[in-house]
Amino acid sequence: MIQRLLPFLVLAASLAAKPRNVVFLFSDDHALSAIAAYGPSHLSGFARTPNIDRLAKEGMLFRNCFVHNSICTPSRAGVLTGRHSHRNGVHTLADAIDPQRRHLAHFLRDAGYQTAVFGKWHLHTQPQGFDAWEVFRNQGEYENPVYLSAAHPNGRREQGYSEDLSTQKALDWLGARDPSKPFLLMLHFKAPHRNWIPATRHRERFAGVTLPEPPTLMDDHQGRSVALTRNGQTIGKDFRVRDDLKLDPPDGPKGPELRLWALRELGKRHGGLSEAQAAALAEFDPALYRRWSYQQYAKDYVNTAQAVDDNVGRVLDWLKASGLEQDTVVVYSSDQGFYVGEHGLFDKRWMYEESQRMPLLVRAPGVTKPGSEAKAFAMNLDLAPTLLELCGVAAPSGEAERFDGRSLAPVLRGETPADWRDLVYYRYWEHNSGEHPVPGCYGIRTARFKLIHYHGKPLGMRAANPRPTEPEWELFDLERDPREMRSVYHDPAYAATRDELKARLAAERARIGDSR
Ligand code: SGN
Ligand code: CA
């Protein structure tokens, strides 16, 4: 018996003896469809992520991880605090994290960890809880970005590609740290955020190649909310000719004339048209415009994400070479999912699958079985509690800091508790704000269904158009309609399901105290 237990006792002793380090790798807008380990998808074979895939091979891939609010600043606040937006005060992109609010980095630092964050921060106030920080000003730039730091609080511009620079800062910090103490390193990439500017080394990879389209690229947005038909994130239609489509229009054409000019240019670049064929296109064709714009967008998106994967590889190689691999938990995730053409869209915000989901891969040597997968519902709010438990640090119990998320440690060990959550709550607080109008909404997703309520009011939140919109509901049967192409909310066959889910939504709102 002792013989058989010995390896586990030795492992347990070594884990107990050495506090674990944490490397938290977080990208910006990385869709599951663009991570090979999540495949297959329309981007399979083109979006190659050998380094992120290493984490899947050596750790656990979460099939069902969801964000609580599919937009940058709130998602990041949710990761750090483990709390819903209404409990951490960061509801929208414009909300700053309160510098007094304690979060993951404080909790680990109090337990003796060295802490650092590099890259995108986007929480508006100076990072707190970190011994070292160098973060982009606002969203950051792809090339020659400005970094804010304690030494340069007003920012300093540096030469190079954002992802390579942030990673170098992280590696330099790791190399110079005090090796007698454990560490938390948060490396936050900028890519593949709009406007998708790849590193020079990746720019030409798909020249002359036609990328496969997702099955829902030509979605006409009927059969669901009116809000969806009014979206401002349709591929082609809502792209900027210069920034997004990377075209260089001559002075002169405006409006419809400019669109026809862009269509002809895209036809030459992506549609295989000769100069004469392009010139013969006499009328603007919205379907062709969407399809050719998708080619430009998807190529830039995948190429931009490639720099993330390269740099994930640099960090993993460093951990291996420095002998820290076995003592370090590595997490890869992104602030939310993203549409890479599904439903004809780009961007996020909606509660549909592509943007409600987040990638999540965790390599925790001695905890996760290599090459394992979890189906349990995980959330971004679970990351702080999970990392604290893996590091042997008690979760905060005070009312101001208590987590809404739950530690995934048992799931990582392959033992999902019987009372694990069977639904996830979602809430998007912005209301028709800025360039991508999505009405404020909340809802739940269960294993089979998704119920969404667009409440119709700004509720004091950011709104480009604060006028109320019609309240609406959507209900999807994900088993029959996994692509969410038809709401069955008004279908009498689903009346009982609808009523039951509405009751569950109300109960969940009451449970978490979201009463607005
Ligand atoms: C910018 C982008 C938007 C994007 C928001 C939020 N426009 O405003 O497309 O939705 O950021 O992104 S851009 O032309 O300036 O790139 S987030 O990642 O911060 O949530
Ligand atoms: Ca983002």
mmCIF file of C-alpha atoms and ligand atoms in Angstrom, residues 28-29 71-73 93 120 122 139 193-195 240 243-244 335-336 346-349 435-436, ligand 1:
data_model
loop_
_atom_site.group_PDB
_atom_site.id
_atom_site.type_symbol
_atom_site.label_atom_id
_atom_site.label_comp_id
_atom_site.label_asym_id
_atom_site.label_seq_id
_atom_site.Cartn_x
_atom_site.Cartn_y
_atom_site.Cartn_z
ATOM 1 C CA ASP A 28 -7.452 40.585 -25.908
ATOM 2 C CA ASP A 29 -10.402 39.289 -27.949
ATOM 3 C CA ILE A 71 -16.310 43.563 -22.829
ATOM 4 C CA CYS A 72 -12.754 44.381 -21.913
ATOM 5 C CA THR A 73 -12.620 46.488 -18.762
ATOM 6 C CA LEU A 93 -15.665 50.162 -20.618
ATOM 7 C CA LYS A 120 -2.834 45.719 -21.543
ATOM 8 C CA HIS A 122 -7.387 49.080 -19.437
ATOM 9 C CA GLN A 139 -5.770 50.172 -25.125
ATOM 10 C CA HIS A 193 -7.825 43.405 -30.808
ATOM 11 C CA ARG A 194 -9.096 45.695 -33.535
ATOM 12 C CA ASN A 195 -7.624 47.016 -35.838
ATOM 13 C CA ARG A 240 -13.510 51.543 -41.750
ATOM 14 C CA ASP A 243 -8.109 51.209 -40.620
ATOM 15 C CA ASP A 244 -9.940 47.915 -40.898
ATOM 16 C CA ASP A 335 -11.034 38.737 -21.845
ATOM 17 C CA GLN A 336 -13.867 37.299 -23.928
ATOM 18 C CA PHE A 346 -16.820 41.120 -35.673
ATOM 19 C CA ASP A 347 -16.414 42.380 -32.054
ATOM 20 C CA LYS A 348 -18.132 40.916 -28.960
ATOM 21 C CA ARG A 349 -20.716 42.254 -26.374
ATOM 22 C CA GLU A 435 -19.875 52.565 -32.395
ATOM 23 C CA HIS A 436 -21.296 49.116 -31.605
HETATM 24 C C1 SGN B 1 -12.297 50.200 -29.628
HETATM 25 C C2 SGN B 1 -12.629 49.504 -30.943
HETATM 26 C C3 SGN B 1 -13.986 48.824 -30.846
HETATM 27 C C4 SGN B 1 -14.006 47.917 -29.627
HETATM 28 C C5 SGN B 1 -13.700 48.733 -28.384
HETATM 29 C C6 SGN B 1 -13.697 47.927 -27.108
HETATM 30 N N1 SGN B 1 -12.606 50.419 -32.045
HETATM 31 O O1 SGN B 1 -13.168 51.289 -29.440
HETATM 32 O O2 SGN B 1 -14.191 48.088 -32.037
HETATM 33 O O3 SGN B 1 -15.258 47.309 -29.479
HETATM 34 O O4 SGN B 1 -12.410 49.304 -28.551
HETATM 35 O O5 SGN B 1 -12.700 46.960 -27.122
HETATM 36 S S1 SGN B 1 -11.155 50.852 -32.624
HETATM 37 O O6 SGN B 1 -11.374 51.289 -33.977
HETATM 38 O O7 SGN B 1 -10.646 51.912 -31.783
HETATM 39 O O8 SGN B 1 -10.265 49.700 -32.570
HETATM 40 S S2 SGN B 1 -12.203 46.411 -25.750
HETATM 41 O O9 SGN B 1 -11.308 45.283 -26.013
HETATM 42 O O10 SGN B 1 -11.513 47.466 -25.059
HETATM 43 O O11 SGN B 1 -13.389 45.969 -25.047
#
